[in-house]
Amino acid sequence: MTSSTIAVAGASGFVGQAIGTQLGAHHQLIGISRSKRNPGGGYSAFRQADLFSLSDCEAALQDVDYAIYLVHSMLPSARLVQGHFADLDLLCADNFARAAKKAGVRQIIYLGGLLPTEEAISNHLRSREEVERALAATGVPVTTLRAGLVVGAQGSSFQMLLRLVERLPMMVCPKWTQTRMQPVALSDVVKAIELVCGNAEHSNKTYDLGCPDVVSYRELMAATAEALGVQRRFISVPFLSPKLSRLWVTLTTGAPKELVAPLVASLTYEMTARPDYKLHALTPLSLTDMLEKAVDQSEIKRTKPRAYKKPAKTKNDQTVRSVQRMTLPAGRDAEWATLEYLKWLPGGVSGLIRVERNSDTDMCFRLLKRGPVLLTLTLMEQRSEASRTVLRVTGGLLARETRRGRLEFRQVLDESTLIAAVHDFVPRLPWWIYLSSQAPFHRYVMYRFGRHLGSQNAGRG
């Protein structure tokens, strides 16, 4: 591939940092990050973007030839986040795909997760597969690289493994530690990305990445102990549920529970690379070699992984994100759902709220018939279309007006999946009062509206 402009979403993560070192020498590499960052580490520039914002994504992908997507929304993105991590991931991926289409990006490379052979899979793995479909939904060619445990010195999963082995001379091993898995070296993941990026031969294809060795998690811990040069004893037990295991791993390693929970849940499923999905141009490192390399590098750079650190919060951080997934009635779109919500709301909350339309674009939610205005919204016509409606929060008794506060309804994946989302909302109520009143009320209202849409679909059937 000749020198190109490549954007990397998730550039500050441990895979993104390794990509910078490798690809930055031959291409103009642009990192996409939520916070401001200076060029470096192979990246010629960083563009600040919140992936929950479509306009931010569009700006970040301007004049980009290829895009690499390494993002997973397992950690909080606001002071309060209401919503399942899979819905948050889906929304970010949909933004990225829409922006890539508009910018004329030639290819998206996505690093997802190995999928088990059995039909039932964890929510974490199902979300990874859903992101694959969302990224491909706008027609931009997508190359998916699926990997299980990526072994690298600063990887959050490897650090969990390393800390367990280092800190526990004797380990109780529940049943899930016997599940077979196929890890892969960080260097091999980076090589695979370099091999497929810009190569039309790999467009719209999926490859499974893994080392030549298939092992259980218990065998992986034993191999890690050998790489560390320590003796460890492993005792198999028929109990210790995944829930107790999550607590055990969190307390032992110091990893946040938001990160541990989906990873432990995934380890109950066998995840191995399928031979017919092999990237033949790649010769991966053996298990022994990758562990020795990762252990050596972890001794050199012994810092807490970025994913283990709590997001910095300022005193004035009062932002809220609330995301709910619903099912649209057949033949309906997001524009219809918005109008239906405004029509349904007064009756849906027993007349507590009245919706008034001041014009085609301005509306307000009033308490009872003549009570105070709780919320004012303005339709952002230039940012709205049939599949996506955006309403800017412009004030009211319960909200502060901000540049980015908004309510949106959008279709994702297919014609029947609807996401209702509040972004960058800043409440006017004191925070503790908001948490115990307005926040749960909003979640309840959206739950009821979702039930309403579902009943309409059932009625049509």
Short mmCIF file of N, CA, C and O in Angstrom, two decimals, residues 82-83 321-327 337-338 340-342 344-345 348-349 353 365 375 377 391 406-409 418-423 438-454:
data_model
loop_
_atom_site.label_atom_id
_atom_site.label_comp_id
_atom_site.label_asym_id
_atom_site.label_seq_id
_atom_site.Cartn_x
_atom_site.Cartn_y
_atom_site.Cartn_z
N GLN A 82 -26.92 5.92 31.50
CA GLN A 82 -28.03 4.98 31.58
C GLN A 82 -28.11 4.25 30.24
O GLN A 82 -28.32 4.88 29.22
N GLY A 83 -27.94 2.95 30.27
CA GLY A 83 -28.01 2.20 29.03
C GLY A 83 -27.08 1.02 29.03
O GLY A 83 -26.07 1.00 29.75
N ARG A 321 -25.74 10.78 29.90
CA ARG A 321 -26.03 10.08 28.64
C ARG A 321 -27.01 8.96 28.97
O ARG A 321 -26.79 8.18 29.90
N SER A 322 -28.10 8.89 28.23
CA SER A 322 -29.11 7.85 28.45
C SER A 322 -29.51 7.27 27.10
O SER A 322 -29.97 8.00 26.21
N VAL A 323 -29.31 5.97 26.94
CA VAL A 323 -29.52 5.32 25.64
C VAL A 323 -30.42 4.10 25.83
O VAL A 323 -30.13 3.24 26.66
N GLN A 324 -31.50 4.02 25.05
CA GLN A 324 -32.40 2.87 25.11
C GLN A 324 -32.70 2.35 23.71
O GLN A 324 -32.85 3.13 22.77
N ARG A 325 -32.78 1.02 23.60
CA ARG A 325 -33.09 0.38 22.32
C ARG A 325 -34.56 -0.03 22.29
O ARG A 325 -35.09 -0.54 23.27
N MET A 326 -35.19 0.18 21.14
CA MET A 326 -36.60 -0.16 20.97
C MET A 326 -36.80 -0.81 19.61
O MET A 326 -35.89 -0.81 18.77
N THR A 327 -37.99 -1.36 19.40
CA THR A 327 -38.32 -1.97 18.12
C THR A 327 -39.42 -1.16 17.44
O THR A 327 -40.50 -0.96 18.02
N ALA A 337 -41.21 7.97 14.68
CA ALA A 337 -41.08 7.66 16.10
C ALA A 337 -41.01 8.93 16.95
O ALA A 337 -41.56 8.98 18.05
N THR A 338 -40.36 9.96 16.44
CA THR A 338 -40.26 11.23 17.16
C THR A 338 -41.64 11.86 17.34
O THR A 338 -42.02 12.28 18.43
N GLU A 340 -44.47 10.32 17.13
CA GLU A 340 -45.28 9.43 17.95
C GLU A 340 -44.96 9.61 19.43
O GLU A 340 -45.85 9.56 20.28
N TYR A 341 -43.70 9.85 19.74
CA TYR A 341 -43.30 10.08 21.13
C TYR A 341 -43.95 11.35 21.68
O TYR A 341 -44.49 11.35 22.81
N LEU A 342 -43.93 12.41 20.89
CA LEU A 342 -44.53 13.67 21.33
C LEU A 342 -46.05 13.54 21.49
O LEU A 342 -46.64 14.15 22.40
N TRP A 344 -47.61 10.60 22.15
CA TRP A 344 -47.88 9.59 23.20
C TRP A 344 -47.59 10.10 24.60
O TRP A 344 -48.26 9.71 25.57
N LEU A 345 -46.59 10.98 24.75
CA LEU A 345 -46.06 11.34 26.06
C LEU A 345 -47.12 11.81 27.08
O LEU A 345 -47.13 11.30 28.22
N GLY A 348 -48.99 8.85 28.16
CA GLY A 348 -48.10 7.83 28.68
C GLY A 348 -47.68 8.07 30.11
O GLY A 348 -47.27 7.14 30.82
N VAL A 349 -47.75 9.32 30.56
CA VAL A 349 -47.38 9.65 31.95
C VAL A 349 -48.59 10.21 32.70
O VAL A 349 -48.45 11.06 33.58
N ILE A 353 -47.46 15.53 32.04
CA ILE A 353 -46.71 16.41 31.14
C ILE A 353 -47.56 16.73 29.92
O ILE A 353 -48.20 15.86 29.34
N PHE A 365 -42.11 20.95 26.97
CA PHE A 365 -42.82 20.02 27.85
C PHE A 365 -43.20 20.82 29.10
O PHE A 365 -42.33 21.34 29.80
N LEU A 375 -39.06 21.57 30.01
CA LEU A 375 -38.00 21.31 29.01
C LEU A 375 -38.39 21.96 27.70
O LEU A 375 -39.55 21.89 27.29
N LEU A 377 -37.24 22.13 23.55
CA LEU A 377 -36.47 21.43 22.52
C LEU A 377 -36.63 22.14 21.19
O LEU A 377 -37.69 22.70 20.90
N LEU A 391 -33.11 16.61 18.33
CA LEU A 391 -33.75 17.74 19.00
C LEU A 391 -32.77 18.31 20.02
O LEU A 391 -32.33 17.60 20.92
N ARG A 406 -28.74 17.16 23.66
CA ARG A 406 -29.69 16.82 22.61
C ARG A 406 -30.41 15.50 22.91
O ARG A 406 -29.91 14.64 23.63
N LEU A 407 -31.57 15.36 22.29
CA LEU A 407 -32.35 14.12 22.29
C LEU A 407 -32.43 13.66 20.84
O LEU A 407 -32.73 14.47 19.95
N GLU A 408 -32.18 12.39 20.60
CA GLU A 408 -32.27 11.90 19.22
C GLU A 408 -32.97 10.55 19.16
O GLU A 408 -32.92 9.76 20.10
N PHE A 409 -33.63 10.33 18.03
CA PHE A 409 -34.19 9.03 17.69
C PHE A 409 -33.55 8.63 16.36
O PHE A 409 -33.53 9.42 15.41
N LEU A 418 -34.60 0.82 16.72
CA LEU A 418 -34.62 2.24 17.04
C LEU A 418 -33.80 2.49 18.30
O LEU A 418 -33.90 1.75 19.28
N ILE A 419 -32.96 3.52 18.26
CA ILE A 419 -32.22 3.97 19.44
C ILE A 419 -32.76 5.34 19.84
O ILE A 419 -32.82 6.25 19.02
N ALA A 420 -33.19 5.45 21.10
CA ALA A 420 -33.57 6.75 21.66
C ALA A 420 -32.46 7.15 22.61
O ALA A 420 -32.10 6.37 23.50
N ALA A 421 -31.89 8.33 22.42
CA ALA A 421 -30.71 8.69 23.21
C ALA A 421 -30.72 10.15 23.61
O ALA A 421 -31.09 11.03 22.83
N VAL A 422 -30.31 10.39 24.85
CA VAL A 422 -30.05 11.74 25.35
C VAL A 422 -28.54 11.87 25.51
O VAL A 422 -27.91 11.01 26.14
N HIS A 423 -27.95 12.90 24.93
CA HIS A 423 -26.50 13.10 24.98
C HIS A 423 -26.16 14.45 25.59
O HIS A 423 -26.83 15.45 25.33
N GLN A 438 -35.43 12.83 38.47
CA GLN A 438 -35.54 13.01 37.02
C GLN A 438 -34.89 11.88 36.23
O GLN A 438 -35.45 11.42 35.22
N ALA A 439 -33.73 11.41 36.68
CA ALA A 439 -33.03 10.35 35.94
C ALA A 439 -33.84 9.06 35.87
O ALA A 439 -34.07 8.52 34.77
N PRO A 440 -34.31 8.52 37.00
CA PRO A 440 -35.12 7.30 36.90
C PRO A 440 -36.45 7.53 36.19
O PRO A 440 -36.97 6.62 35.55
N PHE A 441 -37.02 8.74 36.30
CA PHE A 441 -38.28 9.02 35.62
C PHE A 441 -38.09 8.96 34.11
O PHE A 441 -38.92 8.40 33.38
N HIS A 442 -36.99 9.54 33.61
CA HIS A 442 -36.71 9.49 32.18
C HIS A 442 -36.56 8.05 31.70
O HIS A 442 -37.11 7.66 30.66
N ARG A 443 -35.83 7.25 32.46
CA ARG A 443 -35.65 5.85 32.09
C ARG A 443 -36.98 5.11 32.06
O ARG A 443 -37.25 4.30 31.17
N TYR A 444 -37.84 5.41 33.05
CA TYR A 444 -39.16 4.79 33.10
C TYR A 444 -40.01 5.19 31.89
O TYR A 444 -40.68 4.36 31.28
N VAL A 445 -39.97 6.49 31.55
CA VAL A 445 -40.76 6.97 30.41
C VAL A 445 -40.31 6.29 29.12
O VAL A 445 -41.15 5.86 28.30
N MET A 446 -38.99 6.16 28.92
CA MET A 446 -38.51 5.52 27.70
C MET A 446 -38.84 4.03 27.67
O MET A 446 -39.12 3.46 26.61
N TYR A 447 -38.85 3.40 28.83
CA TYR A 447 -39.28 2.00 28.91
C TYR A 447 -40.74 1.88 28.48
O TYR A 447 -41.10 1.00 27.69
N ARG A 448 -41.58 2.77 29.00
CA ARG A 448 -43.00 2.75 28.64
C ARG A 448 -43.22 3.03 27.16
O ARG A 448 -44.05 2.40 26.51
N PHE A 449 -42.43 3.97 26.61
CA PHE A 449 -42.58 4.27 25.19
C PHE A 449 -42.15 3.07 24.34
O PHE A 449 -42.78 2.77 23.32
N GLY A 450 -41.10 2.38 24.76
CA GLY A 450 -40.69 1.17 24.06
C GLY A 450 -41.78 0.13 24.06
O GLY A 450 -42.02 -0.56 23.05
N ARG A 451 -42.45 -0.01 25.21
CA ARG A 451 -43.58 -0.95 25.30
C ARG A 451 -44.71 -0.52 24.36
O ARG A 451 -45.37 -1.36 23.73
N HIS A 452 -44.92 0.78 24.28
CA HIS A 452 -45.97 1.31 23.39
C HIS A 452 -45.66 0.96 21.94
O HIS A 452 -46.56 0.50 21.21
N LEU A 453 -44.42 1.15 21.51
CA LEU A 453 -44.04 0.80 20.14
C LEU A 453 -44.21 -0.70 19.90
O LEU A 453 -44.68 -1.12 18.84
N GLY A 454 -43.83 -1.49 20.89
CA GLY A 454 -43.98 -2.94 20.76
C GLY A 454 -45.43 -3.36 20.61
O GLY A 454 -45.76 -4.26 19.82
#
